[in-house]
Short mmCIF file of C-alpha atoms in Angstrom, two decimals:
data_model
loop_
_atom_site.label_atom_id
_atom_site.label_comp_id
_atom_site.label_asym_id
_atom_site.label_seq_id
_atom_site.Cartn_x
_atom_site.Cartn_y
_atom_site.Cartn_z
CA MET A 1 38.10 -9.42 -38.26
CA ILE A 2 36.60 -7.02 -35.69
CA CYS A 3 38.72 -6.60 -32.58
CA PRO A 4 36.85 -6.87 -29.24
CA GLU A 5 36.26 -3.58 -27.47
CA LYS A 6 38.52 -3.03 -24.47
CA ILE A 7 36.60 -2.29 -21.28
CA ASP A 8 37.38 -2.21 -17.58
CA THR A 9 34.93 -4.81 -16.27
CA LEU A 10 32.48 -7.40 -17.50
CA LEU A 11 29.93 -8.66 -14.95
CA GLU A 12 27.98 -11.82 -15.68
CA ALA A 13 25.17 -13.11 -13.50
CA ARG A 14 22.31 -15.59 -13.50
CA TRP A 15 19.87 -12.69 -13.58
CA ILE A 16 20.06 -8.98 -14.27
CA ILE A 17 17.13 -6.87 -13.04
CA PRO A 18 17.59 -3.48 -14.75
CA VAL A 19 14.42 -1.79 -13.27
CA GLU A 20 14.02 -0.13 -16.66
CA PRO A 21 11.99 -1.63 -18.24
CA ALA A 22 9.89 -2.45 -15.20
CA GLY A 23 9.51 -6.05 -14.05
CA VAL A 24 12.12 -7.45 -16.43
CA ALA A 25 14.61 -10.12 -15.35
CA LEU A 26 17.29 -10.89 -17.93
CA ARG A 27 18.66 -14.45 -17.75
CA ASP A 28 22.35 -15.15 -18.54
CA HIS A 29 23.29 -11.60 -19.48
CA ALA A 30 26.35 -9.45 -18.82
CA VAL A 31 26.97 -5.82 -17.91
CA ALA A 32 29.90 -4.12 -19.63
CA ILE A 33 31.48 -1.29 -17.61
CA ASN A 34 34.08 1.20 -18.78
CA LYS A 35 35.33 4.32 -16.99
CA GLY A 36 32.61 3.93 -14.36
CA VAL A 37 29.78 3.88 -16.91
CA ILE A 38 27.59 1.03 -18.17
CA SER A 39 28.56 0.47 -21.81
CA ALA A 40 26.03 -2.24 -22.62
CA ILE A 41 23.83 -5.00 -21.20
CA VAL A 42 23.77 -7.94 -23.60
CA PRO A 43 23.49 -11.75 -23.56
CA SER A 44 26.62 -13.38 -22.18
CA ALA A 45 27.52 -15.07 -25.46
CA GLU A 46 27.43 -11.73 -27.27
CA ALA A 47 29.45 -10.07 -24.51
CA HIS A 48 32.22 -12.69 -24.84
CA ALA A 49 32.61 -11.92 -28.52
CA ARG A 50 32.20 -8.16 -28.26
CA PHE A 51 34.30 -7.15 -25.25
CA ALA A 52 37.85 -7.62 -23.97
CA PRO A 53 37.60 -6.78 -20.25
CA GLU A 54 40.51 -6.16 -17.92
CA GLU A 55 38.43 -7.85 -15.22
CA HIS A 56 35.82 -10.54 -15.87
CA ILE A 57 33.55 -11.46 -12.94
CA VAL A 58 31.12 -14.36 -13.22
CA LEU A 59 28.44 -14.65 -10.53
CA GLU A 60 26.62 -17.85 -11.41
CA ASN A 61 24.04 -17.81 -8.61
CA HIS A 62 23.50 -14.08 -8.28
CA ALA A 63 21.11 -11.35 -9.29
CA LEU A 64 22.47 -7.96 -10.36
CA MET A 65 20.33 -4.87 -9.83
CA PRO A 66 20.79 -1.11 -9.47
CA GLY A 67 22.00 0.09 -6.11
CA LEU A 68 19.29 1.17 -3.69
CA VAL A 69 18.60 4.88 -3.19
CA ASN A 70 17.88 5.88 0.42
CA LEU A 71 15.75 8.98 -0.12
CA HIS A 72 15.79 10.19 3.49
CA THR A 73 18.19 9.65 6.35
CA HIS A 74 20.25 11.36 9.03
CA ALA A 75 23.39 9.29 8.61
CA ALA A 76 25.41 10.54 11.59
CA MET A 77 22.58 9.58 13.95
CA SER A 78 23.80 5.99 13.65
CA LEU A 79 25.80 6.88 16.76
CA MET A 80 22.45 7.46 18.56
CA ARG A 81 20.97 4.10 17.66
CA GLY A 82 18.75 3.00 20.54
CA ILE A 83 19.39 5.84 23.00
CA ALA A 84 15.71 6.79 23.42
CA ASP A 85 13.39 4.13 22.08
CA ASP A 86 9.61 3.68 22.39
CA LEU A 87 8.77 7.38 22.72
CA PRO A 88 6.52 9.68 20.64
CA LEU A 89 8.26 12.05 18.23
CA MET A 90 8.19 15.37 20.10
CA GLU A 91 9.09 13.82 23.47
CA TRP A 92 11.85 11.90 21.71
CA LEU A 93 13.17 15.09 20.08
CA ASN A 94 12.70 17.61 22.91
CA ASN A 95 13.78 15.50 25.87
CA HIS A 96 16.40 13.20 24.38
CA ILE A 97 17.68 13.79 20.84
CA TRP A 98 18.08 17.57 20.80
CA PRO A 99 19.74 17.66 24.26
CA ALA A 100 22.13 14.87 23.22
CA GLU A 101 22.97 16.73 20.02
CA THR A 102 23.65 19.91 21.98
CA ARG A 103 26.11 18.09 24.23
CA HIS A 104 27.90 15.86 21.75
CA VAL A 105 27.45 16.67 18.07
CA ASP A 106 30.44 18.25 16.36
CA SER A 107 32.25 17.64 13.09
CA GLY A 108 34.09 14.63 14.52
CA PHE A 109 30.83 13.04 15.67
CA VAL A 110 29.26 13.59 12.25
CA PHE A 111 32.29 12.27 10.37
CA ASP A 112 32.45 9.08 12.43
CA GLY A 113 28.69 8.58 12.51
CA THR A 114 28.34 9.07 8.78
CA ARG A 115 31.15 6.62 8.02
CA LEU A 116 29.46 4.08 10.29
CA ALA A 117 26.20 4.65 8.41
CA CYS A 118 27.95 4.39 5.03
CA ALA A 119 29.40 1.04 6.02
CA GLU A 120 25.97 -0.24 7.05
CA MET A 121 24.35 1.11 3.92
CA LEU A 122 26.96 -0.30 1.55
CA ARG A 123 26.72 -3.72 3.18
CA GLY A 124 22.97 -3.49 2.62
CA GLY A 125 23.16 -2.56 -1.05
CA ILE A 126 22.54 1.19 -0.72
CA THR A 127 24.67 3.11 -3.21
CA CYS A 128 23.13 6.58 -2.80
CA PHE A 129 21.65 8.38 0.20
CA ASN A 130 19.95 11.72 0.76
CA ASP A 131 21.17 13.20 4.05
CA MET A 132 19.94 15.90 6.41
CA TYR A 133 22.12 16.78 9.39
CA PHE A 134 24.37 19.30 11.07
CA TYR A 135 27.99 19.73 9.91
CA PRO A 136 27.25 18.63 6.33
CA GLU A 137 30.89 19.22 5.43
CA ALA A 138 31.78 16.28 7.69
CA SER A 139 29.06 14.17 6.05
CA ALA A 140 30.51 15.02 2.65
CA ARG A 141 34.03 14.02 3.72
CA ALA A 142 32.72 10.74 5.14
CA ALA A 143 30.80 9.92 1.96
CA ILE A 144 33.88 10.64 -0.14
CA ALA A 145 36.00 8.42 2.12
CA SER A 146 33.56 5.55 1.67
CA GLY A 147 33.05 5.98 -2.09
CA ILE A 148 29.26 6.07 -1.83
CA ARG A 149 27.06 8.49 -3.78
CA ALA A 150 25.41 11.12 -1.57
CA SER A 151 23.05 14.05 -1.77
CA ILE A 152 24.17 16.36 1.01
CA GLY A 153 21.48 18.41 2.69
CA MET A 154 22.16 22.07 3.33
CA ILE A 155 20.26 22.14 6.59
CA ALA A 156 18.34 25.17 7.83
CA ILE A 157 16.66 25.50 11.20
CA ASP A 158 15.56 28.54 13.21
CA PHE A 159 17.56 27.97 16.35
CA PRO A 160 21.27 28.25 17.07
CA THR A 161 23.58 25.27 17.54
CA ALA A 162 27.31 24.83 17.80
CA TYR A 163 27.28 24.49 14.00
CA ALA A 164 25.54 27.76 13.12
CA SER A 165 24.26 30.87 14.88
CA ASP A 166 20.98 31.24 12.97
CA ALA A 167 19.18 30.06 9.84
CA ASP A 168 21.06 32.50 7.62
CA ASP A 169 24.34 31.14 8.93
CA TYR A 170 23.21 27.56 8.18
CA LEU A 171 22.42 28.49 4.60
CA ALA A 172 25.63 30.43 4.07
CA LYS A 173 27.71 27.50 5.26
CA GLY A 174 25.72 25.05 3.17
CA LEU A 175 26.11 27.11 0.01
CA ALA A 176 29.84 27.50 0.59
CA LEU A 177 30.10 23.71 0.92
CA ARG A 178 28.20 23.21 -2.31
CA ASP A 179 30.54 25.60 -4.09
CA GLU A 180 33.54 23.66 -2.78
CA TYR A 181 32.29 20.27 -3.99
CA SER A 182 30.12 21.27 -6.96
CA ARG A 183 32.26 19.27 -9.39
CA HIS A 184 32.66 16.13 -7.29
CA PRO A 185 31.33 13.14 -9.31
CA LEU A 186 29.66 11.43 -6.32
CA LEU A 187 28.19 14.40 -4.47
CA SER A 188 25.07 16.42 -5.15
CA PHE A 189 23.24 18.86 -2.90
CA CYS A 190 19.77 19.82 -1.78
CA PHE A 191 18.28 22.37 0.57
CA ALA A 192 17.17 20.75 3.80
CA PRO A 193 14.89 22.97 5.91
CA HIS A 194 14.15 20.72 8.87
CA ALA A 195 10.36 21.10 9.16
CA PRO A 196 7.62 23.74 8.99
CA TYR A 197 7.60 24.04 12.78
CA THR A 198 11.31 24.89 12.94
CA VAL A 199 11.65 27.20 9.90
CA SER A 200 10.19 30.69 9.41
CA ASP A 201 8.46 32.07 6.32
CA ARG A 202 11.43 34.38 5.74
CA ILE A 203 13.86 31.48 5.52
CA PHE A 204 11.50 29.43 3.36
CA ASN A 205 11.34 32.35 0.93
CA LYS A 206 15.12 32.60 0.89
CA ILE A 207 15.47 28.85 0.28
CA LEU A 208 12.95 28.98 -2.55
CA THR A 209 14.89 31.75 -4.27
CA TYR A 210 18.17 29.84 -4.01
CA ALA A 211 16.57 26.54 -5.08
CA GLU A 212 15.10 28.13 -8.20
CA GLN A 213 18.36 29.82 -9.09
CA LEU A 214 20.44 26.66 -8.60
CA ASP A 215 17.79 24.10 -9.64
CA LEU A 216 18.22 22.07 -6.46
CA PRO A 217 15.72 19.89 -4.56
CA ILE A 218 14.18 20.97 -1.25
CA HIS A 219 14.09 18.14 1.30
CA ILE A 220 11.77 18.59 4.33
CA HIS A 221 9.87 16.67 7.02
CA LEU A 222 6.19 17.33 6.38
CA HIS A 223 2.85 16.19 7.82
CA GLU A 224 4.59 13.65 10.06
CA THR A 225 2.29 13.99 13.10
CA ARG A 226 -1.17 15.25 14.01
CA ASP A 227 0.38 17.74 16.45
CA GLU A 228 2.44 19.30 13.65
CA ILE A 229 -0.74 19.96 11.70
CA SER A 230 -2.82 21.27 14.61
CA ASP A 231 0.02 23.55 15.77
CA SER A 232 0.34 24.96 12.24
CA VAL A 233 -3.37 25.76 12.15
CA LYS A 234 -3.06 27.57 15.50
CA VAL A 235 0.03 29.57 14.52
CA HIS A 236 -0.41 30.12 10.76
CA GLY A 237 -4.12 29.53 10.26
CA VAL A 238 -3.55 26.73 7.72
CA ARG A 239 -2.16 23.21 7.57
CA PRO A 240 1.58 22.93 6.74
CA ILE A 241 1.10 21.88 3.12
CA GLU A 242 -1.15 24.84 2.43
CA ARG A 243 1.37 27.14 4.12
CA LEU A 244 4.16 25.84 1.88
CA HIS A 245 1.90 26.09 -1.15
CA ARG A 246 1.17 29.76 -0.43
CA LEU A 247 4.91 30.34 -0.09
CA GLY A 248 5.51 28.71 -3.49
CA LEU A 249 7.51 25.72 -2.25
CA LEU A 250 5.33 22.96 -3.69
CA GLY A 251 6.76 21.84 -7.00
CA PRO A 252 8.80 19.17 -8.80
CA ASN A 253 11.87 19.95 -6.66
CA LEU A 254 10.11 19.27 -3.33
CA ILE A 255 10.90 16.02 -1.49
CA ALA A 256 8.30 15.79 1.27
CA VAL A 257 9.26 13.26 3.93
CA HIS A 258 6.74 11.12 5.85
CA MET A 259 3.43 12.65 4.68
CA VAL A 260 1.38 10.51 7.04
CA TYR A 261 -1.67 12.75 7.48
CA LEU A 262 -3.10 13.89 4.15
CA ASP A 263 -6.58 14.63 2.94
CA ASN A 264 -7.78 14.07 -0.62
CA GLY A 265 -7.36 17.72 -1.55
CA GLU A 266 -3.74 17.72 -0.38
CA ILE A 267 -2.97 14.58 -2.38
CA GLU A 268 -4.50 16.22 -5.46
CA LEU A 269 -2.43 19.36 -4.83
CA LEU A 270 0.80 17.35 -4.50
CA ALA A 271 0.03 15.62 -7.78
CA GLN A 272 -0.74 18.90 -9.56
CA GLN A 273 2.52 20.41 -8.35
CA GLY A 274 4.65 17.36 -9.22
CA CYS A 275 6.03 16.83 -5.70
CA THR A 276 7.86 13.71 -4.50
CA VAL A 277 7.07 11.85 -1.27
CA ALA A 278 9.80 10.05 0.69
CA HIS A 279 8.08 7.13 2.44
CA CYS A 280 9.71 5.94 5.69
CA PRO A 281 7.48 3.13 6.94
CA SER A 282 9.65 1.73 9.77
CA SER A 283 10.29 5.12 11.35
CA ASN A 284 6.62 6.09 11.08
CA LEU A 285 5.60 2.85 12.75
CA LYS A 286 8.23 2.93 15.48
CA LEU A 287 7.39 6.50 16.51
CA GLY A 288 3.68 5.67 16.46
CA ASN A 289 2.97 8.31 13.85
CA GLY A 290 0.76 6.19 11.61
CA LEU A 291 0.87 5.03 8.01
CA ALA A 292 1.23 7.23 4.95
CA PRO A 293 -1.55 6.76 2.34
CA ILE A 294 0.83 5.26 -0.19
CA VAL A 295 -1.82 3.64 -2.37
CA SER A 296 -3.65 6.96 -2.76
CA LEU A 297 -0.38 8.74 -3.55
CA LEU A 298 0.56 6.19 -6.20
CA ASN A 299 -2.94 6.22 -7.67
CA ALA A 300 -2.52 9.99 -8.07
CA ASP A 301 0.72 9.35 -10.06
CA ILE A 302 2.87 11.03 -7.40
CA ASN A 303 6.52 10.02 -7.44
CA VAL A 304 7.15 8.07 -4.21
CA GLY A 305 10.60 6.99 -3.10
CA ILE A 306 11.65 5.14 0.04
CA GLY A 307 13.88 6.17 2.94
CA THR A 308 15.07 4.60 6.15
CA ASP A 309 15.11 7.81 8.22
CA GLY A 310 17.95 7.82 10.78
CA ALA A 311 19.10 4.87 12.85
CA ALA A 312 17.96 6.71 15.98
CA SER A 313 14.32 6.30 14.95
CA ASN A 314 14.34 3.15 12.85
CA ASN A 315 16.90 1.56 14.10
CA ARG A 316 18.20 0.03 10.87
CA LEU A 317 19.44 1.53 7.62
CA ASP A 318 17.93 -1.41 5.75
CA MET A 319 16.26 -0.60 2.45
CA PHE A 320 15.32 -4.23 1.79
CA GLU A 321 13.23 -4.16 4.96
CA GLU A 322 11.69 -0.82 3.96
CA MET A 323 10.88 -2.15 0.49
CA ARG A 324 9.11 -5.19 1.91
CA PHE A 325 7.20 -3.11 4.48
CA THR A 326 6.15 -0.70 1.75
CA ALA A 327 4.63 -3.45 -0.37
CA LEU A 328 2.98 -5.30 2.51
CA LEU A 329 1.53 -2.21 4.20
CA ALA A 330 0.03 -1.05 0.91
CA LYS A 331 -1.73 -4.38 0.52
CA GLY A 332 -2.95 -4.27 4.10
CA GLN A 333 -4.20 -0.69 3.84
CA SER A 334 -6.00 -1.24 0.54
CA GLY A 335 -7.25 -4.77 1.11
CA GLY A 336 -5.90 -5.68 -2.32
CA ALA A 337 -3.16 -8.29 -2.71
CA ASN A 338 -2.44 -6.91 -6.18
CA MET A 339 -1.65 -3.42 -4.87
CA LEU A 340 1.97 -2.25 -5.10
CA PRO A 341 3.49 -5.32 -6.75
CA ALA A 342 7.13 -6.27 -6.29
CA TRP A 343 8.37 -4.51 -9.43
CA GLN A 344 6.82 -1.24 -8.26
CA ALA A 345 8.33 -1.49 -4.77
CA LEU A 346 11.73 -2.13 -6.38
CA GLN A 347 11.32 0.93 -8.61
CA MET A 348 10.40 3.07 -5.59
CA ALA A 349 13.59 1.98 -3.81
CA THR A 350 15.82 2.76 -6.80
CA LEU A 351 14.73 4.84 -9.79
CA ASN A 352 12.03 6.92 -8.06
CA GLY A 353 14.51 8.08 -5.43
CA ALA A 354 17.11 8.91 -8.04
CA ARG A 355 14.61 10.95 -10.01
CA ALA A 356 13.60 12.90 -6.90
CA LEU A 357 17.22 13.90 -6.35
CA GLY A 358 17.68 14.99 -9.95
CA LEU A 359 19.89 11.93 -10.56
CA GLY A 360 17.56 9.86 -12.71
CA ALA A 361 19.79 10.17 -15.76
CA LEU A 362 22.78 9.01 -13.71
CA THR A 363 21.65 6.20 -11.43
CA GLY A 364 18.62 4.21 -10.22
CA SER A 365 18.47 1.68 -13.08
CA LEU A 366 20.86 -0.39 -15.17
CA VAL A 367 20.85 1.30 -18.55
CA ALA A 368 23.68 1.93 -21.01
CA GLY A 369 25.11 5.39 -20.39
CA LYS A 370 24.32 5.48 -16.67
CA SER A 371 26.87 5.18 -13.91
CA ALA A 372 27.72 1.65 -12.85
CA ASP A 373 25.98 1.77 -9.45
CA ILE A 374 25.28 -1.94 -9.16
CA ILE A 375 24.73 -4.50 -6.42
CA ALA A 376 24.81 -8.29 -6.50
CA LEU A 377 22.77 -10.59 -4.29
CA ASP A 378 23.69 -14.23 -3.74
CA PHE A 379 20.62 -16.41 -4.39
CA SER A 380 22.33 -19.71 -3.50
CA SER A 381 21.14 -19.85 0.13
CA LEU A 382 18.40 -22.16 1.36
CA GLU A 383 16.02 -19.35 2.24
CA LEU A 384 16.10 -18.11 -1.36
CA SER A 385 15.56 -21.51 -2.93
CA PRO A 386 13.85 -22.25 -5.23
CA CYS A 387 13.51 -19.03 -7.20
CA TYR A 388 10.68 -18.71 -9.72
CA ASP A 389 10.70 -14.92 -9.99
CA PRO A 390 13.86 -13.01 -8.99
CA VAL A 391 12.05 -9.64 -8.89
CA SER A 392 9.59 -11.05 -6.37
CA HIS A 393 12.47 -12.55 -4.39
CA LEU A 394 14.24 -9.20 -4.13
CA VAL A 395 11.24 -7.65 -2.38
CA TYR A 396 9.65 -10.49 -0.43
CA ALA A 397 12.44 -12.98 0.35
CA ALA A 398 15.92 -11.48 0.04
CA GLY A 399 17.53 -9.26 2.63
CA ARG A 400 20.60 -7.12 3.08
CA GLU A 401 22.48 -10.18 4.35
CA HIS A 402 22.38 -11.56 0.79
CA VAL A 403 24.23 -8.58 -0.72
CA SER A 404 27.66 -9.84 -1.78
CA HIS A 405 29.05 -7.11 -4.06
CA VAL A 406 28.55 -3.37 -4.48
CA TRP A 407 29.92 -1.08 -7.16
CA VAL A 408 29.52 2.70 -7.24
CA ASN A 409 30.61 4.51 -10.37
CA GLY A 410 32.28 1.26 -11.42
CA LYS A 411 34.42 0.97 -8.29
CA ILE A 412 33.94 -2.07 -6.09
CA LEU A 413 33.12 -1.05 -2.50
CA LEU A 414 31.91 -4.43 -1.21
CA ASN A 415 33.67 -7.55 -2.44
CA CYS A 416 32.27 -10.91 -1.32
CA GLY A 417 30.79 -9.19 1.71
CA GLU A 418 33.97 -7.31 2.67
CA LEU A 419 34.18 -3.52 2.63
CA THR A 420 37.03 -2.23 0.48
CA THR A 421 37.18 1.45 1.45
CA LEU A 422 36.26 1.44 5.15
CA ASP A 423 38.02 -0.27 8.05
CA GLU A 424 35.36 -2.15 10.01
CA ARG A 425 37.51 -2.54 13.12
CA GLU A 426 38.33 1.18 13.23
CA LEU A 427 34.64 2.06 12.82
CA LEU A 428 33.71 -0.21 15.72
CA LEU A 429 36.33 1.46 17.93
CA ARG A 430 35.02 4.92 17.04
CA ALA A 431 31.45 3.81 17.71
CA GLU A 432 32.47 2.53 21.13
CA PHE A 433 34.28 5.79 21.86
CA TRP A 434 31.13 7.80 21.12
CA ARG A 435 28.97 5.38 23.12
CA GLY A 436 31.19 6.12 26.10
CA GLN A 437 30.97 9.85 25.53
CA MET A 438 27.19 9.83 25.35
CA ALA A 439 26.76 7.44 28.26
CA ALA A 440 28.81 9.83 30.41
CA GLY A 441 26.22 12.53 29.76
#
């Protein structure tokens, strides 16, 4: 007689959507988890005979899927949600956001703001986020406190702040932080030069050298507005993408955020160089910047992930909303209802983002050997009934309010809608404290 294999957790659900292979929905299957890793995904009857779990969770009306990967955000800016709405990007930055950051942003602000963002993201099924902000050491501590997976941006910008005196100082502090947390199981790092208009060629060259030595992604705002492009032509004689190409930054490690204004030659160049695009539809729309040519990017076989951007320009860290917008806008732009089907939007919000961050072997899909970064959605509500195709439902019908459970690395962080690692009441008090600080000027 063969003894059942002892494991930590067995999850059973009505459906399991693994993302790999694409478009598949497994009915009446179970996920076996041990030591934070997916051991197997098998039919429930087989799982009962094969495994002896310490914890057995049966979710009869739920769909299990990989946790969402937020490929671009500024988590701490959750504390700036709504302070300067309905303004174009550069007016928003120059007259409101940057002055507010100068007055208020410190490590305490970033720690509290990032925890607030982590709570919102976890409740919305996001298990991994790619961050870009000042005081990244505070972002790292906040992510660790919440238990979420995070790619921490080592920001670089060519003007002084309370955090750093110049771009070299930003990089030195970022690299020291990476050294400190290089072995942490939930943290990874990327270089995060803010944008071509705030970073010099010298610093870009320095970042490229470090990125090649350390094999780390480079995460940057790029081609977000028409003004950015025209200013680059005036100052550098070329559009920003061409400038970065001449500097050697275009390549498989580049995560280019927004990418609204692209010509056919630039799309071809991005494809040739293997770059990733982080698509942020809500932020682009809200700031009036336009719509990225997602269909053309996908047709060129460019890896496209999805991000929320920060809550100051979105104002939600809601990847279900971004997924739905991504699919619908692609259909509207192309005039083809068959463009960007649900399975592809789901892959963009999970596996594509993980691959961009160098985490594709670790997260982004439910596959044996990967970390157990899993979310469950409750399909028993009226607005999700009836369900003919759970993959379609995840993109077009379900929302973050249907997320009931979240596991990261096998640890439960949201249990029946309740956060397990963060104190909601304390977060609300800290948010109100910072609202008072910012309202006082």
